[in-house]
Coordinates of C-alpha atoms in Angstrom, one line a residue:
X1 CA 9.0 -64.5 -17.0
X2 CA 11.7 -61.9 -16.3
X3 CA 13.8 -62.2 -13.2
X4 CA 12.7 -58.9 -11.4
X5 CA 14.8 -58.0 -8.3
X6 CA 12.9 -57.3 -5.1
X7 CA 14.6 -54.0 -4.3
X8 CA 14.6 -51.0 -6.6
X9 CA 18.1 -49.5 -7.4
X10 CA 19.5 -46.2 -6.2
X11 CA 21.6 -45.9 -9.4
X12 CA 21.3 -47.2 -13.0
X13 CA 24.1 -47.7 -15.5
X14 CA 23.4 -47.7 -19.2
X15 CA 25.2 -49.1 -22.2
X16 CA 25.1 -46.5 -25.0
X17 CA 25.1 -48.0 -28.5
X18 CA 21.9 -49.9 -29.4
X19 CA 20.6 -49.2 -25.9
X20 CA 20.1 -45.4 -25.9
X21 CA 21.4 -44.7 -29.4
X22 CA 20.4 -46.5 -32.6
X23 CA 24.0 -47.4 -33.5
X24 CA 22.9 -50.2 -35.8
X25 CA 21.2 -47.7 -38.1
X26 CA 24.2 -45.4 -38.0
X27 CA 26.6 -48.3 -38.7
X28 CA 24.5 -49.2 -41.8
X29 CA 24.8 -45.7 -43.1
X30 CA 28.6 -45.7 -42.6
X31 CA 28.9 -49.2 -44.1
X32 CA 27.0 -48.2 -47.3
X33 CA 29.3 -45.2 -47.8
X34 CA 32.4 -47.5 -47.7
X35 CA 30.7 -50.1 -49.9
X36 CA 30.0 -47.5 -52.6
X37 CA 33.6 -46.3 -52.5
X38 CA 35.1 -49.8 -52.9
X39 CA 32.4 -51.2 -55.2
X40 CA 30.8 -53.8 -52.9
X41 CA 27.5 -54.9 -54.3
X42 CA 25.8 -56.9 -51.5
X43 CA 24.7 -55.1 -48.4
X44 CA 23.4 -58.2 -46.6
X45 CA 26.8 -60.0 -47.0
X46 CA 28.7 -56.9 -46.1
X47 CA 26.6 -56.3 -43.0
X48 CA 27.1 -59.8 -41.7
X49 CA 30.8 -59.7 -42.3
X50 CA 31.1 -56.3 -40.7
X51 CA 29.4 -57.5 -37.5
X52 CA 31.5 -60.6 -37.3
X53 CA 34.8 -58.9 -38.0
X54 CA 34.0 -56.0 -35.6
X55 CA 33.3 -58.5 -32.8
X56 CA 36.7 -60.3 -33.6
X57 CA 38.8 -57.2 -34.1
X58 CA 37.3 -54.9 -31.5
X59 CA 37.4 -57.7 -29.0
X60 CA 41.1 -58.2 -29.7
X61 CA 41.6 -54.4 -29.2
X62 CA 39.8 -54.5 -25.9
X63 CA 42.2 -57.3 -24.7
X64 CA 45.1 -55.0 -25.6
X65 CA 46.4 -57.2 -28.4
X66 CA 46.2 -54.7 -31.2
X67 CA 45.8 -50.9 -31.5
X68 CA 42.6 -49.0 -32.2
X69 CA 43.9 -48.2 -35.7
X70 CA 44.8 -51.8 -36.4
X71 CA 41.4 -53.1 -35.5
X72 CA 39.8 -50.5 -37.8
X73 CA 42.1 -51.5 -40.6
X74 CA 41.3 -55.2 -40.1
X75 CA 37.6 -54.5 -40.4
X76 CA 38.0 -52.4 -43.6
X77 CA 40.3 -55.0 -45.2
X78 CA 37.9 -57.8 -44.5
X79 CA 35.1 -55.8 -46.3
X80 CA 37.4 -54.9 -49.2
X81 CA 38.5 -58.6 -49.7
X82 CA 34.9 -59.6 -49.8
X83 CA 34.4 -57.0 -52.5
X84 CA 37.4 -58.4 -54.4
X85 CA 39.9 -55.7 -53.3
X86 CA 42.9 -57.3 -51.5
X87 CA 45.4 -54.5 -52.4
X88 CA 44.6 -51.8 -49.8
X89 CA 47.5 -50.2 -48.0
X90 CA 47.2 -48.8 -44.5
X91 CA 46.6 -45.2 -45.7
X92 CA 43.7 -46.4 -47.9
X93 CA 42.2 -48.3 -45.0
X94 CA 42.5 -45.2 -42.7
X95 CA 40.8 -43.0 -45.4
X96 CA 38.0 -45.5 -45.8
X97 CA 37.4 -45.7 -42.0
X98 CA 37.3 -41.9 -41.8
X99 CA 34.6 -42.0 -44.5
X100 CA 32.8 -44.6 -42.4
X101 CA 32.9 -42.4 -39.3
X102 CA 31.7 -39.3 -41.2
X103 CA 28.7 -41.2 -42.6
X104 CA 28.1 -42.9 -39.3
X105 CA 28.0 -39.4 -37.6
X106 CA 25.3 -38.3 -40.1
X107 CA 23.2 -41.2 -38.9
X108 CA 23.3 -40.6 -35.2
X109 CA 19.9 -40.7 -33.5
X110 CA 18.4 -41.8 -30.2
X111 CA 15.6 -44.3 -29.8
X112 CA 12.2 -42.7 -29.4
X113 CA 12.0 -43.7 -25.7
X114 CA 15.5 -42.5 -24.7
X115 CA 15.0 -38.9 -23.6
X116 CA 11.6 -39.7 -22.1
X117 CA 13.1 -42.5 -19.9
X118 CA 16.2 -40.6 -18.9
X119 CA 14.3 -37.5 -18.0
X120 CA 11.9 -39.5 -15.8
X121 CA 14.8 -41.3 -14.0
X122 CA 16.9 -38.2 -13.5
X123 CA 13.8 -36.2 -12.3
X124 CA 13.1 -39.1 -9.8
X125 CA 16.6 -38.7 -8.3
X126 CA 18.4 -41.7 -9.7
X127 CA 22.1 -41.4 -10.2
X128 CA 22.9 -42.4 -13.8
X129 CA 26.0 -43.5 -15.6
X130 CA 27.0 -44.7 -19.1
X131 CA 29.2 -47.9 -19.2
X132 CA 30.5 -48.5 -22.7
X133 CA 33.1 -50.3 -24.6
X134 CA 33.1 -47.5 -27.2
X135 CA 36.1 -45.1 -27.6
X136 CA 35.7 -42.3 -25.1
X137 CA 36.2 -39.4 -27.5
X138 CA 33.6 -40.7 -29.9
X139 CA 31.1 -41.6 -27.2
X140 CA 31.3 -38.1 -25.6
X141 CA 30.8 -36.6 -29.0
X142 CA 27.6 -38.7 -29.6
X143 CA 26.2 -37.8 -26.2
X144 CA 26.8 -34.1 -26.7
X145 CA 25.4 -34.1 -30.2
X146 CA 22.2 -36.0 -29.1
X147 CA 21.8 -34.0 -25.9
X148 CA 22.4 -36.9 -23.6
X149 CA 25.2 -35.5 -21.5
X150 CA 23.2 -33.6 -18.9
X151 CA 21.5 -36.8 -17.6
X152 CA 24.6 -38.6 -16.5
X153 CA 26.8 -38.3 -13.4
X154 CA 29.6 -40.5 -14.9
X155 CA 30.7 -41.8 -18.3
X156 CA 32.9 -44.9 -18.0
X157 CA 34.7 -46.1 -21.2
X158 CA 36.8 -49.2 -21.8
X159 CA 39.7 -47.4 -23.4
X160 CA 40.3 -45.1 -20.4
X161 CA 39.4 -47.6 -17.6
X162 CA 41.7 -50.3 -19.1
X163 CA 38.9 -53.0 -19.0
X164 CA 35.9 -53.6 -21.2
X165 CA 32.6 -55.3 -20.7
X166 CA 32.1 -58.1 -19.6
X167 CA 35.1 -57.5 -17.3
X168 CA 33.5 -56.6 -13.9
X169 CA 36.1 -53.9 -13.3
X170 CA 34.4 -51.5 -15.7
X171 CA 31.1 -51.9 -13.8
X172 CA 32.9 -51.5 -10.4
X173 CA 34.5 -48.3 -11.6
X174 CA 31.1 -47.0 -12.6
X175 CA 29.6 -47.8 -9.2
X176 CA 32.6 -46.1 -7.5
X177 CA 32.2 -43.0 -9.6
X178 CA 28.5 -42.9 -8.7
X179 CA 29.4 -43.3 -5.1
X180 CA 27.2 -46.4 -4.6
X181 CA 27.6 -50.1 -3.8
X182 CA 27.3 -52.2 -7.0
X183 CA 24.5 -54.1 -5.4
X184 CA 22.4 -50.9 -5.4
X185 CA 22.9 -50.6 -9.2
X186 CA 21.1 -51.9 -12.2
X187 CA 22.8 -52.1 -15.5
X188 CA 20.8 -51.7 -18.7
X189 CA 22.3 -52.9 -22.0
X190 CA 21.5 -54.8 -25.2
X191 CA 24.0 -57.7 -25.0
X192 CA 23.5 -60.8 -22.9
X193 CA 27.2 -61.5 -22.5
X194 CA 28.8 -58.1 -22.2
X195 CA 26.0 -56.4 -20.4
X196 CA 24.0 -59.1 -18.7
X197 CA 26.8 -61.6 -17.6
X198 CA 29.2 -58.7 -17.0
X199 CA 26.9 -56.8 -14.7
X200 CA 26.1 -60.0 -12.7
X201 CA 29.8 -60.6 -12.2
X202 CA 30.1 -57.2 -10.7
X203 CA 27.1 -57.8 -8.4
X204 CA 24.8 -55.4 -10.4
X205 CA 21.4 -56.5 -11.5
X206 CA 21.3 -56.8 -15.3
X207 CA 18.5 -55.6 -17.4
X208 CA 18.8 -56.5 -21.1
X209 CA 16.8 -54.6 -23.6
X210 CA 15.7 -56.5 -26.7
X211 CA 13.6 -54.2 -28.9
X212 CA 12.8 -57.2 -31.2
X213 CA 11.3 -59.3 -28.4
X214 CA 13.8 -62.1 -28.0
X215 CA 13.7 -64.9 -25.5
X216 CA 14.7 -64.4 -21.9
X217 CA 17.9 -65.5 -20.1
X218 CA 18.2 -66.9 -16.6
X219 CA 19.1 -64.2 -14.0
X220 CA 18.5 -61.3 -16.4
X221 CA 15.5 -59.0 -16.5
X222 CA 14.4 -58.7 -20.2
X223 CA 12.6 -55.7 -21.4
X224 CA 11.5 -54.6 -24.9
X225 CA 11.9 -50.9 -24.4
X226 CA 12.8 -48.2 -21.8
X227 CA 9.2 -47.6 -20.9
X228 CA 9.3 -51.1 -19.3
X229 CA 12.3 -50.1 -17.3
X230 CA 10.3 -47.1 -15.9
X231 CA 7.6 -49.5 -15.0
X232 CA 10.0 -51.8 -13.1
X233 CA 11.2 -48.9 -10.9
X234 CA 7.7 -47.7 -10.3
X235 CA 7.7 -44.6 -12.5
X236 CA 4.9 -43.6 -15.0
X237 CA 5.7 -44.4 -18.6
X238 CA 4.2 -41.2 -19.9
X239 CA 6.7 -38.9 -18.2
X240 CA 7.4 -35.7 -20.2
X241 CA 10.4 -35.8 -22.5
X242 CA 13.2 -33.2 -22.9
X243 CA 16.7 -32.5 -21.7
X244 CA 17.1 -31.4 -18.1

C-alpha cells in the first residue's frame, strides 16, 4: 500500500523527463539516428549501453568532475566503440551529439495525462514548480514547445542551482522560489533515488510515478499515472485539459 501523507500539499514540484514528458521515447528516436550514422546494428544493446553510460557520465557532470561537452562525448564514444568505431575525435562526437539532439527534439511529446493533471492542479490554486537535473536551456525549450511553461511558478535546474537531485539543496531552492516550507510540498518524479530519496531528504513528501506498475518503496507514495495524483489531492480525474 502507498504511504499517503495525512495533509494535502500547498505546492507540488515535478520532475520533467519521463514524468511529464516521454523522454524515453525521444531518446530512442535520437539514439536510432546516431546508430544509423555510425553503423550500429543492435538497438537493444545500444539502448542498454546508452542508459548505463548516461547515468555514469551525466552523474559525473552533475558532481562537477567533467564538463557538459565531455559527458556528451563519453556517451557517444561508448556507443561508437560498441559499434566497432574507436577512432572518433572530439569534433565527430560533437557532430553526432548534435544529430542526437535534433532527432530527440523531433520526438518530444507529453504523456496523455500531463496537460489534464497540470490544468486541474493549477486551476485549484496549487503552486507548481519543475525540479530537473536536465540542462536549463534544453528544459525550457521543451516546456515551451510542449506548452507546459504557463503552468509553473518556478523551473529549477541542476546546472544553474549548482546541485542536482538527489541533493536536497535543489529541492530546497524550489520551495524557496515557490515561497513555501518544503514540508508543505510534494515532489513527483519517476526515480526512486533522485526523486524519492532526494525529496525526503529535503522534507518534501515524495510521489514516484511508475507507469509500468512497479513495486512500492517504503516512505514513498507510488502512483501509476497523474490521474492518481489528482485523486490523492482530492481533485476529479476528469478535469478538462488544455493550457491555461
